[in-house]
Each structure stands twice: as structure tokens, then as C-alpha cells.
JSON list of N, CA and C in Angstrom, two decimals:
[
{"chain": "A", "resi": 14, "resn": "MET", "atom": "N", "xyz": [-6.14, 20.10, -6.54]},
{"chain": "A", "resi": 14, "resn": "MET", "atom": "CA", "xyz": [-6.02, 19.45, -7.79]},
{"chain": "A", "resi": 14, "resn": "MET", "atom": "C", "xyz": [-7.78, 19.25, -7.86]},
{"chain": "A", "resi": 15, "resn": "SER", "atom": "N", "xyz": [-8.50, 19.57, -8.78]},
{"chain": "A", "resi": 15, "resn": "SER", "atom": "CA", "xyz": [-9.78, 19.39, -8.98]},
{"chain": "A", "resi": 15, "resn": "SER", "atom": "C", "xyz": [-10.07, 17.70, -9.02]},
{"chain": "A", "resi": 16, "resn": "LEU", "atom": "N", "xyz": [-11.62, 17.31, -8.87]},
{"chain": "A", "resi": 16, "resn": "LEU", "atom": "CA", "xyz": [-11.80, 16.14, -8.82]},
{"chain": "A", "resi": 16, "resn": "LEU", "atom": "C", "xyz": [-11.74, 15.25, -10.49]},
{"chain": "A", "resi": 17, "resn": "ASN", "atom": "N", "xyz": [-11.79, 15.94, -11.53]},
{"chain": "A", "resi": 17, "resn": "ASN", "atom": "CA", "xyz": [-11.46, 15.86, -12.72]},
{"chain": "A", "resi": 17, "resn": "ASN", "atom": "C", "xyz": [-10.05, 15.40, -12.65]},
{"chain": "A", "resi": 18, "resn": "ASP", "atom": "N", "xyz": [-9.00, 16.30, -12.18]},
{"chain": "A", "resi": 18, "resn": "ASP", "atom": "CA", "xyz": [-7.65, 16.17, -12.53]},
{"chain": "A", "resi": 18, "resn": "ASP", "atom": "C", "xyz": [-7.15, 14.76, -11.87]},
{"chain": "A", "resi": 19, "resn": "PHE", "atom": "N", "xyz": [-8.18, 14.79, -10.78]},
{"chain": "A", "resi": 19, "resn": "PHE", "atom": "CA", "xyz": [-7.46, 13.53, -9.84]},
{"chain": "A", "resi": 19, "resn": "PHE", "atom": "C", "xyz": [-8.15, 12.12, -10.67]},
{"chain": "A", "resi": 20, "resn": "PHE", "atom": "N", "xyz": [-9.15, 12.18, -11.24]},
{"chain": "A", "resi": 20, "resn": "PHE", "atom": "CA", "xyz": [-9.57, 11.01, -11.84]},
{"chain": "A", "resi": 20, "resn": "PHE", "atom": "C", "xyz": [-8.68, 10.77, -13.32]},
{"chain": "A", "resi": 21, "resn": "ALA", "atom": "N", "xyz": [-8.25, 11.96, -13.79]},
{"chain": "A", "resi": 21, "resn": "ALA", "atom": "CA", "xyz": [-7.49, 11.89, -14.92]},
{"chain": "A", "resi": 21, "resn": "ALA", "atom": "C", "xyz": [-5.91, 11.26, -14.46]},
{"chain": "A", "resi": 22, "resn": "ARG", "atom": "N", "xyz": [-5.41, 11.53, -13.33]},
{"chain": "A", "resi": 22, "resn": "ARG", "atom": "CA", "xyz": [-4.31, 11.09, -12.81]},
{"chain": "A", "resi": 22, "resn": "ARG", "atom": "C", "xyz": [-3.94, 9.49, -12.57]},
{"chain": "A", "resi": 23, "resn": "TYR", "atom": "N", "xyz": [-5.28, 9.36, -11.61]},
{"chain": "A", "resi": 23, "resn": "TYR", "atom": "CA", "xyz": [-5.35, 8.06, -10.88]},
{"chain": "A", "resi": 23, "resn": "TYR", "atom": "C", "xyz": [-6.63, 7.12, -11.87]},
{"chain": "A", "resi": 24, "resn": "ASP", "atom": "N", "xyz": [-6.61, 7.19, -12.78]},
{"chain": "A", "resi": 24, "resn": "ASP", "atom": "CA", "xyz": [-7.48, 6.40, -13.55]},
{"chain": "A", "resi": 24, "resn": "ASP", "atom": "C", "xyz": [-7.90, 4.92, -13.36]},
{"chain": "A", "resi": 25, "resn": "THR", "atom": "N", "xyz": [-6.84, 4.28, -12.84]},
{"chain": "A", "resi": 25, "resn": "THR", "atom": "CA", "xyz": [-7.16, 3.14, -12.25]},
{"chain": "A", "resi": 25, "resn": "THR", "atom": "C", "xyz": [-6.95, 2.86, -10.62]},
{"chain": "A", "resi": 26, "resn": "GLU", "atom": "N", "xyz": [-7.52, 1.76, -9.96]},
{"chain": "A", "resi": 26, "resn": "GLU", "atom": "CA", "xyz": [-7.07, 1.71, -8.76]},
{"chain": "A", "resi": 26, "resn": "GLU", "atom": "C", "xyz": [-5.78, 1.09, -8.36]},
{"chain": "A", "resi": 27, "resn": "ALA", "atom": "N", "xyz": [-5.29, 0.57, -9.29]},
{"chain": "A", "resi": 27, "resn": "ALA", "atom": "CA", "xyz": [-3.55, 0.17, -9.25]},
{"chain": "A", "resi": 27, "resn": "ALA", "atom": "C", "xyz": [-2.99, 1.49, -9.31]},
{"chain": "A", "resi": 28, "resn": "HIS", "atom": "N", "xyz": [-3.20, 2.52, -10.37]},
{"chain": "A", "resi": 28, "resn": "HIS", "atom": "CA", "xyz": [-2.39, 3.80, -10.38]},
{"chain": "A", "resi": 28, "resn": "HIS", "atom": "C", "xyz": [-2.46, 4.42, -8.99]},
{"chain": "A", "resi": 29, "resn": "CYS", "atom": "N", "xyz": [-3.88, 4.34, -8.30]},
{"chain": "A", "resi": 29, "resn": "CYS", "atom": "CA", "xyz": [-3.98, 5.11, -7.40]},
{"chain": "A", "resi": 29, "resn": "CYS", "atom": "C", "xyz": [-3.12, 4.54, -5.76]},
{"chain": "A", "resi": 30, "resn": "ALA", "atom": "N", "xyz": [-3.16, 3.12, -6.16]},
{"chain": "A", "resi": 30, "resn": "ALA", "atom": "CA", "xyz": [-2.56, 2.49, -4.77]},
{"chain": "A", "resi": 30, "resn": "ALA", "atom": "C", "xyz": [-0.71, 2.62, -5.16]},
{"chain": "A", "resi": 31, "resn": "GLY", "atom": "N", "xyz": [-0.46, 2.29, -6.18]},
{"chain": "A", "resi": 31, "resn": "GLY", "atom": "CA", "xyz": [1.00, 2.93, -6.37]},
{"chain": "A", "resi": 31, "resn": "GLY", "atom": "C", "xyz": [1.33, 4.19, -6.14]},
{"chain": "A", "resi": 32, "resn": "ALA", "atom": "N", "xyz": [0.60, 5.18, -6.33]},
{"chain": "A", "resi": 32, "resn": "ALA", "atom": "CA", "xyz": [0.77, 6.28, -5.84]},
{"chain": "A", "resi": 32, "resn": "ALA", "atom": "C", "xyz": [0.91, 6.19, -4.22]},
{"chain": "A", "resi": 33, "resn": "GLN", "atom": "N", "xyz": [-0.25, 5.67, -3.75]},
{"chain": "A", "resi": 33, "resn": "GLN", "atom": "CA", "xyz": [-0.22, 5.59, -2.34]},
{"chain": "A", "resi": 33, "resn": "GLN", "atom": "C", "xyz": [0.95, 5.18, -1.60]},
{"chain": "A", "resi": 34, "resn": "GLU", "atom": "N", "xyz": [1.37, 3.85, -2.20]},
{"chain": "A", "resi": 34, "resn": "GLU", "atom": "CA", "xyz": [2.71, 3.30, -1.85]},
{"chain": "A", "resi": 34, "resn": "GLU", "atom": "C", "xyz": [3.62, 4.08, -1.79]},
{"chain": "A", "resi": 35, "resn": "GLU", "atom": "N", "xyz": [4.24, 4.65, -2.97]},
{"chain": "A", "resi": 35, "resn": "GLU", "atom": "CA", "xyz": [5.04, 5.28, -3.15]},
{"chain": "A", "resi": 35, "resn": "GLU", "atom": "C", "xyz": [5.27, 6.57, -2.21]},
{"chain": "A", "resi": 36, "resn": "SER", "atom": "N", "xyz": [4.16, 7.13, -1.87]},
{"chain": "A", "resi": 36, "resn": "SER", "atom": "CA", "xyz": [3.87, 8.44, -0.83]},
{"chain": "A", "resi": 36, "resn": "SER", "atom": "C", "xyz": [4.30, 7.74, 0.49]},
{"chain": "A", "resi": 37, "resn": "ARG", "atom": "N", "xyz": [3.77, 6.70, 0.86]},
{"chain": "A", "resi": 37, "resn": "ARG", "atom": "CA", "xyz": [3.90, 6.00, 2.08]},
{"chain": "A", "resi": 37, "resn": "ARG", "atom": "C", "xyz": [5.45, 5.60, 2.49]},
{"chain": "A", "resi": 38, "resn": "TRP", "atom": "N", "xyz": [6.14, 4.92, 1.50]},
{"chain": "A", "resi": 38, "resn": "TRP", "atom": "CA", "xyz": [7.26, 4.46, 1.33]},
{"chain": "A", "resi": 38, "resn": "TRP", "atom": "C", "xyz": [8.09, 4.63, 0.63]},
{"chain": "A", "resi": 39, "resn": "PRO", "atom": "N", "xyz": [8.73, 5.82, 0.39]},
{"chain": "A", "resi": 39, "resn": "PRO", "atom": "CA", "xyz": [9.57, 6.71, -0.84]},
{"chain": "A", "resi": 39, "resn": "PRO", "atom": "C", "xyz": [10.66, 5.36, -1.19]},
{"chain": "A", "resi": 40, "resn": "GLN", "atom": "N", "xyz": [11.42, 5.07, 0.00]},
{"chain": "A", "resi": 40, "resn": "GLN", "atom": "CA", "xyz": [12.51, 4.10, -0.34]},
{"chain": "A", "resi": 40, "resn": "GLN", "atom": "C", "xyz": [12.18, 2.87, -0.26]},
{"chain": "A", "resi": 41, "resn": "GLY", "atom": "N", "xyz": [11.02, 2.33, -0.61]},
{"chain": "A", "resi": 41, "resn": "GLY", "atom": "CA", "xyz": [10.38, 0.97, -0.78]},
{"chain": "A", "resi": 41, "resn": "GLY", "atom": "C", "xyz": [9.92, 0.63, 0.70]},
{"chain": "A", "resi": 42, "resn": "PHE", "atom": "N", "xyz": [9.19, -0.36, 0.67]},
{"chain": "A", "resi": 42, "resn": "PHE", "atom": "CA", "xyz": [8.48, -0.77, 1.69]},
{"chain": "A", "resi": 42, "resn": "PHE", "atom": "C", "xyz": [9.48, -1.35, 2.83]},
{"chain": "A", "resi": 43, "resn": "VAL", "atom": "N", "xyz": [8.97, -1.18, 4.17]},
{"chain": "A", "resi": 43, "resn": "VAL", "atom": "CA", "xyz": [9.86, -1.38, 5.30]},
{"chain": "A", "resi": 43, "resn": "VAL", "atom": "C", "xyz": [9.04, -1.56, 6.37]},
{"chain": "A", "resi": 44, "resn": "CYS", "atom": "N", "xyz": [8.68, -3.05, 7.04]},
{"chain": "A", "resi": 44, "resn": "CYS", "atom": "CA", "xyz": [7.70, -3.10, 7.81]},
{"chain": "A", "resi": 44, "resn": "CYS", "atom": "C", "xyz": [8.00, -2.57, 9.15]},
{"chain": "A", "resi": 45, "resn": "PRO", "atom": "N", "xyz": [7.57, -1.75, 9.89]},
{"chain": "A", "resi": 45, "resn": "PRO", "atom": "CA", "xyz": [7.54, -1.01, 11.11]},
{"chain": "A", "resi": 45, "resn": "PRO", "atom": "C", "xyz": [7.52, -1.78, 12.52]},
{"chain": "A", "resi": 46, "resn": "ARG", "atom": "N", "xyz": [7.00, -3.35, 12.30]},
{"chain": "A", "resi": 46, "resn": "ARG", "atom": "CA", "xyz": [7.40, -3.92, 12.90]},
{"chain": "A", "resi": 46, "resn": "ARG", "atom": "C", "xyz": [8.85, -5.05, 13.31]},
{"chain": "A", "resi": 47, "resn": "CYS", "atom": "N", "xyz": [8.93, -5.39, 12.35]},
{"chain": "A", "resi": 47, "resn": "CYS", "atom": "CA", "xyz": [10.15, -6.12, 12.10]},
{"chain": "A", "resi": 47, "resn": "CYS", "atom": "C", "xyz": [11.36, -5.87, 11.31]},
{"chain": "A", "resi": 48, "resn": "GLY", "atom": "N", "xyz": [10.92, -4.97, 10.26]},
{"chain": "A", "resi": 48, "resn": "GLY", "atom": "CA", "xyz": [12.13, -4.29, 9.48]},
{"chain": "A", "resi": 48, "resn": "GLY", "atom": "C", "xyz": [12.29, -4.94, 8.11]},
{"chain": "A", "resi": 49, "resn": "ALA", "atom": "N", "xyz": [11.22, -5.92, 7.58]},
{"chain": "A", "resi": 49, "resn": "ALA", "atom": "CA", "xyz": [11.29, -6.79, 6.73]},
{"chain": "A", "resi": 49, "resn": "ALA", "atom": "C", "xyz": [10.91, -5.94, 5.28]},
{"chain": "A", "resi": 50, "resn": "THR", "atom": "N", "xyz": [11.63, -6.38, 4.19]},
{"chain": "A", "resi": 50, "resn": "THR", "atom": "CA", "xyz": [11.48, -5.38, 2.96]},
{"chain": "A", "resi": 50, "resn": "THR", "atom": "C", "xyz": [10.69, -5.84, 1.87]},
{"chain": "A", "resi": 51, "resn": "SER", "atom": "N", "xyz": [10.28, -7.31, 2.04]},
{"chain": "A", "resi": 51, "resn": "SER", "atom": "CA", "xyz": [9.23, -7.87, 1.32]},
{"chain": "A", "resi": 51, "resn": "SER", "atom": "C", "xyz": [7.97, -7.97, 2.07]},
{"chain": "A", "resi": 52, "resn": "HIS", "atom": "N", "xyz": [6.96, -7.63, 1.14]},
{"chain": "A", "resi": 52, "resn": "HIS", "atom": "CA", "xyz": [5.62, -7.79, 1.74]},
{"chain": "A", "resi": 52, "resn": "HIS", "atom": "C", "xyz": [4.52, -8.30, 0.79]},
{"chain": "A", "resi": 53, "resn": "SER", "atom": "N", "xyz": [3.54, -8.67, 1.26]},
{"chain": "A", "resi": 53, "resn": "SER", "atom": "CA", "xyz": [2.24, -9.02, 0.41]},
{"chain": "A", "resi": 53, "resn": "SER", "atom": "C", "xyz": [1.00, -8.18, 0.91]},
{"chain": "A", "resi": 54, "resn": "PRO", "atom": "N", "xyz": [0.28, -8.06, -0.11]},
{"chain": "A", "resi": 54, "resn": "PRO", "atom": "CA", "xyz": [-0.99, -7.12, 0.24]},
{"chain": "A", "resi": 54, "resn": "PRO", "atom": "C", "xyz": [-1.65, -8.13, 1.34]},
{"chain": "A", "resi": 55, "resn": "THR", "atom": "N", "xyz": [-2.48, -7.30, 2.12]},
{"chain": "A", "resi": 55, "resn": "THR", "atom": "CA", "xyz": [-3.30, -8.29, 3.10]},
{"chain": "A", "resi": 55, "resn": "THR", "atom": "C", "xyz": [-4.52, -7.80, 3.02]},
{"chain": "A", "resi": 56, "resn": "PRO", "atom": "N", "xyz": [-5.73, -8.02, 2.84]},
{"chain": "A", "resi": 56, "resn": "PRO", "atom": "CA", "xyz": [-6.97, -7.85, 2.68]},
{"chain": "A", "resi": 56, "resn": "PRO", "atom": "C", "xyz": [-7.57, -7.44, 4.03]},
{"chain": "A", "resi": 57, "resn": "THR", "atom": "N", "xyz": [-8.40, -6.75, 4.27]},
{"chain": "A", "resi": 57, "resn": "THR", "atom": "CA", "xyz": [-9.08, -6.41, 5.40]},
{"chain": "A", "resi": 57, "resn": "THR", "atom": "C", "xyz": [-9.61, -7.48, 6.23]},
{"chain": "A", "resi": 58, "resn": "GLY", "atom": "N", "xyz": [-9.34, -7.78, 7.22]},
{"chain": "A", "resi": 58, "resn": "GLY", "atom": "CA", "xyz": [-9.68, -8.86, 8.07]},
{"chain": "A", "resi": 58, "resn": "GLY", "atom": "C", "xyz": [-8.86, -10.10, 7.99]},
{"chain": "A", "resi": 59, "resn": "ALA", "atom": "N", "xyz": [-7.75, -9.73, 7.38]},
{"chain": "A", "resi": 59, "resn": "ALA", "atom": "CA", "xyz": [-6.53, -10.97, 7.15]},
{"chain": "A", "resi": 59, "resn": "ALA", "atom": "C", "xyz": [-6.07, -11.18, 8.44]},
{"chain": "A", "resi": 60, "resn": "PRO", "atom": "N", "xyz": [-5.88, -12.31, 8.94]},
{"chain": "A", "resi": 60, "resn": "PRO", "atom": "CA", "xyz": [-4.99, -12.59, 10.19]},
{"chain": "A", "resi": 60, "resn": "PRO", "atom": "C", "xyz": [-3.86, -11.99, 10.32]},
{"chain": "A", "resi": 61, "resn": "THR", "atom": "N", "xyz": [-3.05, -11.54, 9.29]},
{"chain": "A", "resi": 61, "resn": "THR", "atom": "CA", "xyz": [-1.80, -10.62, 9.29]},
{"chain": "A", "resi": 61, "resn": "THR", "atom": "C", "xyz": [-1.93, -9.41, 8.76]},
{"chain": "A", "resi": 62, "resn": "GLY", "atom": "N", "xyz": [-1.11, -8.55, 9.27]},
{"chain": "A", "resi": 62, "resn": "GLY", "atom": "CA", "xyz": [-1.08, -7.25, 8.81]},
{"chain": "A", "resi": 62, "resn": "GLY", "atom": "C", "xyz": [-1.92, -6.51, 9.39]},
{"chain": "A", "resi": 63, "resn": "SER", "atom": "N", "xyz": [-2.00, -5.18, 8.93]},
{"chain": "A", "resi": 63, "resn": "SER", "atom": "CA", "xyz": [-3.00, -4.12, 9.53]},
{"chain": "A", "resi": 63, "resn": "SER", "atom": "C", "xyz": [-4.45, -4.77, 9.53]},
{"chain": "A", "resi": 64, "resn": "ALA", "atom": "N", "xyz": [-5.37, -4.15, 10.68]},
{"chain": "A", "resi": 64, "resn": "ALA", "atom": "CA", "xyz": [-6.56, -4.70, 10.83]},
{"chain": "A", "resi": 64, "resn": "ALA", "atom": "C", "xyz": [-7.30, -3.77, 9.66]},
{"chain": "A", "resi": 65, "resn": "ARG", "atom": "N", "xyz": [-6.64, -2.70, 9.41]},
{"chain": "A", "resi": 65, "resn": "ARG", "atom": "CA", "xyz": [-7.58, -1.93, 8.11]},
{"chain": "A", "resi": 65, "resn": "ARG", "atom": "C", "xyz": [-7.38, -2.72, 6.91]},
{"chain": "A", "resi": 66, "resn": "GLY", "atom": "N", "xyz": [-6.13, -3.50, 6.68]},
{"chain": "A", "resi": 66, "resn": "GLY", "atom": "CA", "xyz": [-5.67, -4.08, 5.39]},
{"chain": "A", "resi": 66, "resn": "GLY", "atom": "C", "xyz": [-4.62, -3.19, 5.03]},
{"chain": "A", "resi": 67, "resn": "GLY", "atom": "N", "xyz": [-3.86, -3.49, 3.68]},
{"chain": "A", "resi": 67, "resn": "GLY", "atom": "CA", "xyz": [-2.61, -2.82, 3.16]},
{"chain": "A", "resi": 67, "resn": "GLY", "atom": "C", "xyz": [-1.80, -3.55, 2.91]},
{"chain": "A", "resi": 68, "resn": "ALA", "atom": "N", "xyz": [-0.71, -2.99, 3.23]},
{"chain": "A", "resi": 68, "resn": "ALA", "atom": "CA", "xyz": [0.90, -3.81, 3.01]},
{"chain": "A", "resi": 68, "resn": "ALA", "atom": "C", "xyz": [1.02, -4.41, 4.35]},
{"chain": "A", "resi": 69, "resn": "GLY", "atom": "N", "xyz": [1.78, -5.69, 4.58]},
{"chain": "A", "resi": 69, "resn": "GLY", "atom": "CA", "xyz": [2.43, -5.99, 5.67]},
{"chain": "A", "resi": 69, "resn": "GLY", "atom": "C", "xyz": [3.46, -6.92, 5.56]},
{"chain": "A", "resi": 70, "resn": "CYS", "atom": "N", "xyz": [4.28, -7.37, 6.43]},
{"chain": "A", "resi": 70, "resn": "CYS", "atom": "CA", "xyz": [5.04, -8.42, 6.26]},
{"chain": "A", "resi": 70, "resn": "CYS", "atom": "C", "xyz": [4.21, -9.73, 6.44]},
{"chain": "A", "resi": 71, "resn": "ARG", "atom": "N", "xyz": [4.63, -10.47, 5.78]},
{"chain": "A", "resi": 71, "resn": "ARG", "atom": "CA", "xyz": [4.18, -12.00, 5.77]},
{"chain": "A", "resi": 71, "resn": "ARG", "atom": "C", "xyz": [4.93, -13.00, 5.43]},
{"chain": "A", "resi": 72, "resn": "PRO", "atom": "N", "xyz": [5.53, -14.02, 6.28]},
{"chain": "A", "resi": 72, "resn": "PRO", "atom": "CA", "xyz": [6.28, -15.21, 5.91]},
{"chain": "A", "resi": 72, "resn": "PRO", "atom": "C", "xyz": [5.55, -15.78, 4.84]},
{"chain": "A", "resi": 73, "resn": "ARG", "atom": "N", "xyz": [6.42, -16.20, 3.48]},
{"chain": "A", "resi": 73, "resn": "ARG", "atom": "CA", "xyz": [6.03, -16.79, 2.61]},
{"chain": "A", "resi": 73, "resn": "ARG", "atom": "C", "xyz": [6.68, -18.15, 2.44]}
]
């Protein structure tokens, strides 16, 4: 895929994040620690979730 094709396919951050999420969890999100299927995005440096940021289970 060329850089132009990439930008055409993933024209927004939301499209890119959605494609990444679907690639990582094709059957939907499942927490590798506790098996929870609901999640909240956690920013980098947040006290819960991955130290790199991303999706992690979080009590609501």
C-alpha cells in the first residue's frame, strides 16, 4: 500500500483507530487480564490500562 493509499483509506484518526482495533480484536475486545468485554480508552500515563495507552478494562 502506498502512502497515498494509506491516507485515502485512513483519512481520520478515528478510521485508523477503528481498523487497528478490529485487527487486534476481530471478535471484539476481551481484556487479557480479567476477560472483561467492556472497555474504556485510557490515555498514556493513565493509572489503569497499558502504560502505552490504548484500550483497557476499567470499572465504571
